[in-house]
């Protein structure tokens, strides 16, 4: 039998995790033959609620769930973990400035980065879902000098999946027939879903649709503002779809992307496509043997260039803010 993989999850008593933990325990992340240990981190006031979630995990009697560890001390909970899904974050309160949000989250992701640095397994992969995800990943990465930067990613897969779904309903094509979608930049309203390299049933999506007004005025804003539309309809932010995208990203990072396709991952830039080195920005990526690479050599037209640059400028601003705050 296989040795259990240790998966840390933060914000474990929250909405996203109420779906995420059960998907991990059922084998959707690591495969149906891989036992898993869950290492669940919460803040002290939420430990009671987390106890209830663990009771439900017990009651599901998942054959693959080997052990569950809980606590409010990252130094203990992150001990020996191979995978870290950082979901818990400080939400933006009423009247809160973006700087306050970055500072409060720096107070979470700085210490968590350090705890991972000091206690995680050597092969740890870290994925940040908690917002502002890209900059939270940047902060954690900069507080973990012994972990390679390439092991810190942020989630834009939900945006990627939303873009696939919009394109699917626009063209009446199943999402399985749609390849090479790209989200560029920040997981925020400035993100840029790019279909100029996307293939629908083997044909170029932009040529097939041939409607720049639809792209600019419908597709892009619908994808970028989907989170707000879900809140409007459900009264709560997206949770199960965010959990599913978190699984998709980490599963593909570990198991690889399918031949002839790529996925969107926010990764530390190596300078590709003019994105300043070190910013955690979304790119088209392929994964082989557990290592991702940014897809190279794509032609970027003027329409795309402006939008990528605008989103990257926002990331650079966020980096400058957290630098001034001494968080990185
Ligand atoms: P919830 O508020 O339901 O849960 C968050 C949980 O995190 C709470 O239980 C809280 O106690 C815990 N927490 C707070 N600080 C913590 C800390 N220092 N250590 C451990 N746990 C801590 O939020 P939920 O709906 O689950 O969303 C979680 C995060 O995901 C939010 O930041 C949200 O904005 C973000 N999202 C990111 C998405 C993405 O695509 N990247 C989409 C969905 C979601 O909006």
Short mmCIF file of C-alpha atoms and ligand atoms in Angstrom, two decimals:
data_model
loop_
_atom_site.label_atom_id
_atom_site.label_comp_id
_atom_site.label_asym_id
_atom_site.label_seq_id
_atom_site.Cartn_x
_atom_site.Cartn_y
_atom_site.Cartn_z
CA UNK A 1 0.00 0.00 0.00
CA UNK A 2 1.08 3.58 -0.71
CA UNK A 3 2.32 5.98 1.97
CA UNK A 4 -0.35 8.63 2.65
CA UNK A 5 0.25 12.05 1.12
CA UNK A 6 -0.11 14.88 3.63
CA UNK A 7 -2.38 17.67 2.39
CA UNK A 8 -2.63 20.89 4.41
CA UNK A 9 -5.74 22.99 3.97
CA UNK A 10 -6.32 26.38 5.60
CA UNK A 11 -9.68 28.00 6.21
CA UNK A 12 -10.86 24.45 6.75
CA UNK A 13 -14.14 25.41 8.47
CA UNK A 14 -15.11 27.83 5.68
CA UNK A 15 -17.46 27.48 2.71
CA UNK A 16 -14.95 26.42 0.03
CA UNK A 17 -13.48 23.75 2.29
CA UNK A 18 -16.91 22.34 3.04
CA UNK A 19 -16.74 21.06 -0.52
CA UNK A 20 -12.96 20.82 -0.98
CA UNK A 21 -12.14 18.51 1.93
CA UNK A 22 -14.68 15.90 0.83
CA UNK A 23 -13.39 15.94 -2.74
CA UNK A 24 -9.81 15.43 -1.52
CA UNK A 25 -10.83 12.65 0.86
CA UNK A 26 -12.73 10.85 -1.91
CA UNK A 27 -9.64 10.71 -4.12
CA UNK A 28 -10.36 13.48 -6.63
CA UNK A 29 -7.05 15.22 -5.96
CA UNK A 30 -4.50 12.43 -5.78
CA UNK A 31 -6.25 9.47 -7.36
CA UNK A 32 -8.44 6.61 -6.25
CA UNK A 33 -5.54 4.50 -4.94
CA UNK A 34 -3.70 7.16 -2.94
CA UNK A 35 -4.34 7.41 0.82
CA UNK A 36 -4.36 10.93 2.22
CA UNK A 37 -3.82 12.68 5.55
CA UNK A 38 -5.64 15.99 5.99
CA UNK A 39 -3.86 18.69 8.02
CA UNK A 40 -6.48 21.33 8.73
CA UNK A 41 -5.66 24.85 9.89
CA UNK A 42 -8.18 27.32 11.29
CA UNK A 43 -8.17 30.36 13.53
CA UNK A 44 -8.95 29.64 17.20
CA UNK A 45 -12.61 30.83 17.17
CA UNK A 46 -13.39 28.48 14.26
CA UNK A 47 -11.90 25.32 15.80
CA UNK A 48 -15.27 24.28 17.21
CA UNK A 49 -16.91 24.51 13.79
CA UNK A 50 -13.96 22.62 12.35
CA UNK A 51 -14.63 19.84 14.86
CA UNK A 52 -18.06 19.46 13.26
CA UNK A 53 -16.54 19.26 9.78
CA UNK A 54 -14.16 16.55 10.97
CA UNK A 55 -17.12 14.64 12.46
CA UNK A 56 -18.69 14.70 9.00
CA UNK A 57 -15.45 13.56 7.37
CA UNK A 58 -15.43 10.66 9.83
CA UNK A 59 -19.05 9.90 9.05
CA UNK A 60 -18.35 9.67 5.33
CA UNK A 61 -16.01 6.74 6.08
CA UNK A 62 -13.79 7.57 3.10
CA UNK A 63 -11.62 4.53 2.36
CA UNK A 64 -8.67 6.77 1.37
CA UNK A 65 -8.76 9.11 4.38
CA UNK A 66 -6.00 7.84 6.66
CA UNK A 67 -5.71 10.56 9.30
CA UNK A 68 -6.94 14.07 10.13
CA UNK A 69 -4.88 16.62 12.06
CA UNK A 70 -6.45 19.94 13.15
CA UNK A 71 -5.17 23.04 14.89
CA UNK A 72 -4.62 26.79 14.96
CA UNK A 73 -0.80 26.69 14.89
CA UNK A 74 0.65 26.60 11.36
CA UNK A 75 4.00 25.41 12.71
CA UNK A 76 2.36 22.22 13.91
CA UNK A 77 -0.31 21.73 11.26
CA UNK A 78 2.13 22.20 8.34
CA UNK A 79 4.55 19.62 9.71
CA UNK A 80 5.70 17.34 6.89
CA UNK A 81 3.01 18.39 4.40
CA UNK A 82 3.49 17.61 0.69
CA UNK A 83 0.66 19.78 -0.57
CA UNK A 84 -0.62 23.05 0.92
CA UNK A 85 -3.91 24.56 -0.19
CA UNK A 86 -4.11 28.04 1.33
CA UNK A 87 -7.80 28.88 1.21
CA UNK A 88 -8.37 30.84 4.43
CA UNK A 89 -7.91 34.60 4.09
CA UNK A 90 -9.18 37.85 5.50
CA UNK A 91 -12.14 39.07 3.43
CA UNK A 92 -12.50 42.70 2.47
CA UNK A 93 -14.78 44.35 5.00
CA UNK A 94 -17.05 47.36 4.42
CA UNK A 95 -15.11 50.56 3.81
CA UNK A 96 -11.80 48.73 3.85
CA UNK A 97 -9.07 50.09 1.57
CA UNK A 98 -7.08 47.75 -0.66
CA UNK A 99 -3.95 48.59 1.36
CA UNK A 100 -5.68 47.44 4.58
CA UNK A 101 -6.70 44.23 2.87
CA UNK A 102 -3.13 43.56 1.73
CA UNK A 103 -1.77 44.34 5.19
CA UNK A 104 -4.23 42.06 6.98
CA UNK A 105 -3.54 39.23 4.56
CA UNK A 106 0.19 39.82 4.85
CA UNK A 107 -0.30 39.07 8.52
CA UNK A 108 -1.64 35.66 7.51
CA UNK A 109 0.42 34.66 4.47
CA UNK A 110 3.79 35.89 5.79
CA UNK A 111 3.74 33.63 8.86
CA UNK A 112 2.18 30.75 6.87
CA UNK A 113 4.98 31.04 4.28
CA UNK A 114 7.53 30.91 7.07
CA UNK A 115 5.82 27.94 8.72
CA UNK A 116 5.86 26.06 5.40
CA UNK A 117 9.51 26.99 4.96
CA UNK A 118 10.39 25.58 8.37
CA UNK A 119 8.12 22.52 8.56
CA UNK A 120 6.76 21.34 5.19
CA UNK A 121 8.19 18.36 3.29
CA UNK A 122 10.93 19.07 0.73
CA UNK A 123 8.58 18.39 -2.18
CA UNK A 124 5.85 20.77 -0.97
CA UNK A 125 3.63 22.46 -3.57
CA UNK A 126 1.67 25.49 -2.39
CA UNK A 127 -1.49 26.80 -4.05
CA UNK A 128 -3.16 29.98 -2.81
CA UNK A 129 -6.93 30.30 -3.32
CA UNK A 130 -7.60 32.93 -0.61
CA UNK A 131 -7.86 36.45 -1.99
CA UNK A 132 -6.06 38.56 -3.11
CA UNK A 133 -4.65 35.23 -4.25
CA UNK A 134 -1.74 36.33 -6.46
CA UNK A 135 -0.30 38.75 -3.96
CA UNK A 136 -0.94 36.43 -1.02
CA UNK A 137 1.13 33.84 -2.90
CA UNK A 138 3.82 36.46 -3.51
CA UNK A 139 3.95 37.19 0.23
CA UNK A 140 4.11 33.51 1.23
CA UNK A 141 6.81 32.85 -1.38
CA UNK A 142 8.95 35.72 -0.13
CA UNK A 143 8.71 34.43 3.43
CA UNK A 144 9.91 30.96 2.44
CA UNK A 145 13.50 31.37 1.24
CA UNK A 146 14.30 27.64 1.38
CA UNK A 147 11.39 26.58 -0.83
CA UNK A 148 11.92 27.16 -4.57
CA UNK A 149 9.76 30.05 -5.82
CA UNK A 150 8.31 27.78 -8.49
CA UNK A 151 6.45 25.88 -5.74
CA UNK A 152 4.15 28.85 -5.05
CA UNK A 153 1.11 29.21 -7.30
CA UNK A 154 -2.17 31.10 -7.11
CA UNK A 155 -5.55 30.02 -8.42
CA UNK A 156 -6.92 31.34 -11.72
CA UNK A 157 -8.33 27.97 -12.75
CA UNK A 158 -11.82 29.01 -11.69
CA UNK A 159 -11.60 31.91 -14.14
CA UNK A 160 -10.26 29.49 -16.76
CA UNK A 161 -13.16 27.09 -16.19
CA UNK A 162 -15.67 29.96 -16.26
CA UNK A 163 -14.23 31.07 -19.62
CA UNK A 164 -14.55 27.51 -20.98
CA UNK A 165 -18.16 27.38 -19.83
CA UNK A 166 -19.05 30.75 -21.43
CA UNK A 167 -17.47 29.72 -24.71
CA UNK A 168 -19.23 26.39 -24.56
CA UNK A 169 -22.67 27.98 -24.24
CA UNK A 170 -21.89 30.65 -26.85
CA UNK A 171 -20.91 28.06 -29.48
CA UNK A 172 -22.94 25.04 -28.37
CA UNK A 173 -19.76 23.00 -28.05
CA UNK A 174 -19.00 20.77 -25.04
CA UNK A 175 -16.12 22.07 -22.91
CA UNK A 176 -14.20 18.88 -23.71
CA UNK A 177 -13.90 20.12 -27.32
CA UNK A 178 -12.43 23.46 -26.22
CA UNK A 179 -8.64 23.58 -25.77
CA UNK A 180 -5.96 26.15 -25.01
CA UNK A 181 -7.91 28.72 -23.05
CA UNK A 182 -5.73 31.28 -21.29
CA UNK A 183 -6.31 33.57 -18.33
CA UNK A 184 -3.57 36.20 -18.06
CA UNK A 185 -2.66 38.39 -15.09
CA UNK A 186 -4.38 38.86 -11.76
CA UNK A 187 -7.33 36.94 -10.28
CA UNK A 188 -9.34 40.16 -10.11
CA UNK A 189 -11.61 42.23 -12.31
CA UNK A 190 -8.59 43.10 -14.50
CA UNK A 191 -7.90 39.47 -15.46
CA UNK A 192 -7.79 38.81 -19.20
CA UNK A 193 -9.43 35.68 -20.61
CA UNK A 194 -7.76 35.23 -24.04
CA UNK A 195 -9.39 33.14 -26.78
CA UNK A 196 -7.02 34.12 -29.61
CA UNK A 197 -5.13 30.81 -29.19
CA UNK A 198 -8.13 28.78 -28.10
CA UNK A 199 -9.32 25.91 -30.28
CA UNK A 200 -12.93 24.83 -30.57
CA UNK A 201 -13.23 21.45 -32.25
CA UNK A 202 -9.76 22.09 -33.71
CA UNK A 203 -10.65 25.52 -35.15
CA UNK A 204 -9.39 28.85 -33.83
CA UNK A 205 -12.01 30.26 -31.44
CA UNK A 206 -11.48 33.94 -32.27
CA UNK A 207 -11.80 33.25 -36.02
CA UNK A 208 -14.84 31.08 -35.48
CA UNK A 209 -16.67 33.67 -33.37
CA UNK A 210 -15.22 36.66 -35.25
CA UNK A 211 -16.92 39.27 -33.06
CA UNK A 212 -14.57 41.59 -31.19
CA UNK A 213 -17.47 43.53 -29.67
CA UNK A 214 -18.83 40.33 -28.09
CA UNK A 215 -15.36 39.57 -26.76
CA UNK A 216 -14.80 43.02 -25.29
CA UNK A 217 -18.32 43.78 -24.06
CA UNK A 218 -19.79 40.40 -23.15
CA UNK A 219 -17.30 37.55 -22.84
CA UNK A 220 -14.50 39.25 -20.92
CA UNK A 221 -16.72 41.11 -18.42
CA UNK A 222 -18.94 38.05 -17.89
CA UNK A 223 -15.93 35.91 -16.95
CA UNK A 224 -14.29 38.65 -14.88
CA UNK A 225 -17.49 39.50 -12.97
CA UNK A 226 -18.82 35.99 -12.57
CA UNK A 227 -17.95 35.98 -8.86
CA UNK A 228 -20.21 38.99 -8.28
CA UNK A 229 -23.02 37.38 -10.32
CA UNK A 230 -22.84 34.26 -8.11
CA UNK A 231 -23.05 36.39 -4.95
CA UNK A 232 -26.05 38.22 -6.41
CA UNK A 233 -27.85 34.95 -7.17
CA UNK A 234 -26.81 32.77 -4.25
CA UNK A 235 -26.31 35.33 -1.52
CA UNK A 236 -22.91 33.75 -0.92
CA UNK A 237 -19.67 33.71 -2.89
CA UNK A 238 -18.79 30.80 -5.15
CA UNK A 239 -17.64 27.86 -3.10
CA UNK A 240 -18.12 24.46 -4.74
CA UNK A 241 -16.83 25.71 -8.10
CA UNK A 242 -13.85 27.34 -6.35
CA UNK A 243 -13.13 24.05 -4.58
CA UNK A 244 -13.40 22.18 -7.86
CA UNK A 245 -10.97 24.56 -9.58
CA UNK A 246 -8.56 24.24 -6.64
CA UNK A 247 -8.63 20.46 -7.14
CA UNK A 248 -8.19 20.86 -10.92
CA UNK A 249 -5.11 23.08 -10.53
CA UNK A 250 -3.30 20.97 -7.96
CA UNK A 251 -4.24 17.66 -9.62
CA UNK A 252 -2.84 18.84 -12.95
CA UNK A 253 0.30 20.24 -11.27
CA UNK A 254 0.95 16.80 -9.77
CA UNK A 255 -0.36 14.48 -12.50
CA UNK A 256 0.29 16.59 -15.63
CA UNK A 257 -1.77 18.31 -18.30
CA UNK A 258 -3.23 16.39 -21.26
CA UNK A 259 -1.29 16.32 -24.53
CA UNK A 260 -2.41 19.07 -26.91
CA UNK A 261 -3.88 21.32 -24.25
CA UNK A 262 -2.78 23.71 -21.54
CA UNK A 263 -4.24 25.23 -18.36
CA UNK A 264 -4.08 28.64 -16.67
CA UNK A 265 -1.91 28.82 -13.58
CA UNK A 266 -0.75 31.92 -11.69
CA UNK A 267 2.98 31.27 -11.24
CA UNK A 268 6.03 33.41 -10.41
CA UNK A 269 6.98 35.10 -13.68
CA UNK A 270 10.34 34.37 -15.30
CA UNK A 271 9.89 37.48 -17.46
CA UNK A 272 7.87 35.66 -20.14
CA UNK A 273 5.54 37.84 -22.23
CA UNK A 274 6.93 41.00 -20.63
CA UNK A 275 5.57 40.18 -17.16
CA UNK A 276 8.16 41.43 -14.63
CA UNK A 277 10.11 38.63 -13.01
CA UNK A 278 8.80 37.46 -9.63
CA UNK A 279 5.21 38.69 -9.96
CA UNK A 280 2.76 35.84 -9.47
CA UNK A 281 0.76 36.19 -12.66
CA UNK A 282 -1.49 33.87 -14.63
CA UNK A 283 -0.03 32.23 -17.75
CA UNK A 284 -0.83 29.34 -20.06
CA UNK A 285 1.08 26.40 -18.60
CA UNK A 286 1.76 22.76 -19.38
CA UNK A 287 2.85 20.26 -16.74
CA UNK A 288 5.10 17.25 -17.29
CA UNK A 289 6.62 15.04 -14.58
CA UNK A 290 5.29 17.32 -11.86
CA UNK A 291 6.97 20.47 -13.24
CA UNK A 292 5.08 23.22 -15.02
CA UNK A 293 6.35 25.35 -17.85
CA UNK A 294 4.93 28.57 -19.23
CA UNK A 295 3.89 27.98 -22.85
CA UNK A 296 6.30 29.99 -25.00
CA UNK A 297 6.12 31.70 -28.36
CA UNK A 298 2.44 32.74 -28.49
CA UNK A 299 1.79 35.77 -30.63
CA UNK A 300 0.16 38.53 -28.59
CA UNK A 301 -1.97 40.94 -30.63
CA UNK A 302 -2.71 44.55 -29.70
CA UNK A 303 -6.12 43.69 -28.19
CA UNK A 304 -4.47 41.19 -25.84
CA UNK A 305 -1.34 43.25 -25.14
CA UNK A 306 -3.29 46.17 -23.64
CA UNK A 307 -5.31 43.90 -21.40
CA UNK A 308 -2.39 41.78 -20.20
CA UNK A 309 -0.39 44.93 -19.44
CA UNK A 310 -3.27 46.46 -17.46
CA UNK A 311 -3.67 43.39 -15.26
CA UNK A 312 0.08 43.03 -14.75
CA UNK A 313 0.29 46.73 -13.82
CA UNK A 314 -2.24 46.03 -11.06
CA UNK A 315 -0.08 43.15 -9.80
CA UNK A 316 2.99 45.39 -9.79
CA UNK A 317 1.05 47.96 -7.75
CA UNK A 318 0.02 45.32 -5.23
CA UNK A 319 3.64 44.18 -4.99
CA UNK A 320 4.80 47.77 -4.42
CA UNK A 321 2.20 48.17 -1.66
CA UNK A 322 3.24 45.02 0.21
CA UNK A 323 6.89 45.96 -0.26
CA UNK A 324 6.23 49.36 1.36
CA UNK A 325 4.40 47.61 4.18
CA UNK A 326 7.51 45.48 4.75
CA UNK A 327 5.62 42.25 4.04
CA UNK A 328 8.10 41.04 1.41
P1 LIG B 1 -15.12 31.64 4.33
O1 LIG B 1 -15.14 32.96 4.99
O2 LIG B 1 -16.34 30.79 4.30
O3 LIG B 1 -13.97 30.74 4.99
C1 LIG B 1 -12.70 31.23 5.22
C2 LIG B 1 -12.19 30.50 6.45
O4 LIG B 1 -10.81 30.88 6.62
C3 LIG B 1 -12.91 30.87 7.74
O5 LIG B 1 -13.39 29.69 8.36
C4 LIG B 1 -11.84 31.57 8.57
O6 LIG B 1 -11.96 31.29 9.96
C5 LIG B 1 -10.57 30.95 8.00
N1 LIG B 1 -9.35 31.71 8.25
C6 LIG B 1 -9.20 33.05 8.33
N2 LIG B 1 -7.94 33.38 8.63
C7 LIG B 1 -7.27 32.21 8.74
C8 LIG B 1 -5.93 31.89 9.08
N3 LIG B 1 -5.05 32.84 9.37
N4 LIG B 1 -5.58 30.58 9.10
C9 LIG B 1 -6.47 29.62 8.84
N5 LIG B 1 -7.76 29.87 8.55
C10 LIG B 1 -8.15 31.15 8.49
O7 LIG B 1 -14.55 31.91 2.86
P2 LIG B 1 -14.60 30.98 1.57
O8 LIG B 1 -15.86 31.25 0.84
O9 LIG B 1 -14.28 29.59 1.95
O10 LIG B 1 -13.43 31.63 0.72
C11 LIG B 1 -12.08 31.55 1.12
C12 LIG B 1 -11.21 32.47 0.29
O11 LIG B 1 -11.26 32.10 -1.10
C13 LIG B 1 -11.63 33.94 0.32
O12 LIG B 1 -10.47 34.74 0.45
C14 LIG B 1 -12.26 34.15 -1.03
O13 LIG B 1 -12.17 35.50 -1.43
C15 LIG B 1 -11.40 33.28 -1.89
N6 LIG B 1 -11.92 32.90 -3.20
C16 LIG B 1 -11.04 32.76 -4.21
C17 LIG B 1 -11.39 32.37 -5.48
C18 LIG B 1 -10.37 32.20 -6.54
O14 LIG B 1 -10.76 31.87 -7.67
N7 LIG B 1 -9.07 32.41 -6.32
C19 LIG B 1 -12.82 32.16 -5.81
C20 LIG B 1 -13.67 31.87 -4.62
C21 LIG B 1 -13.35 32.70 -3.40
O15 LIG B 1 -13.94 33.97 -3.55
#
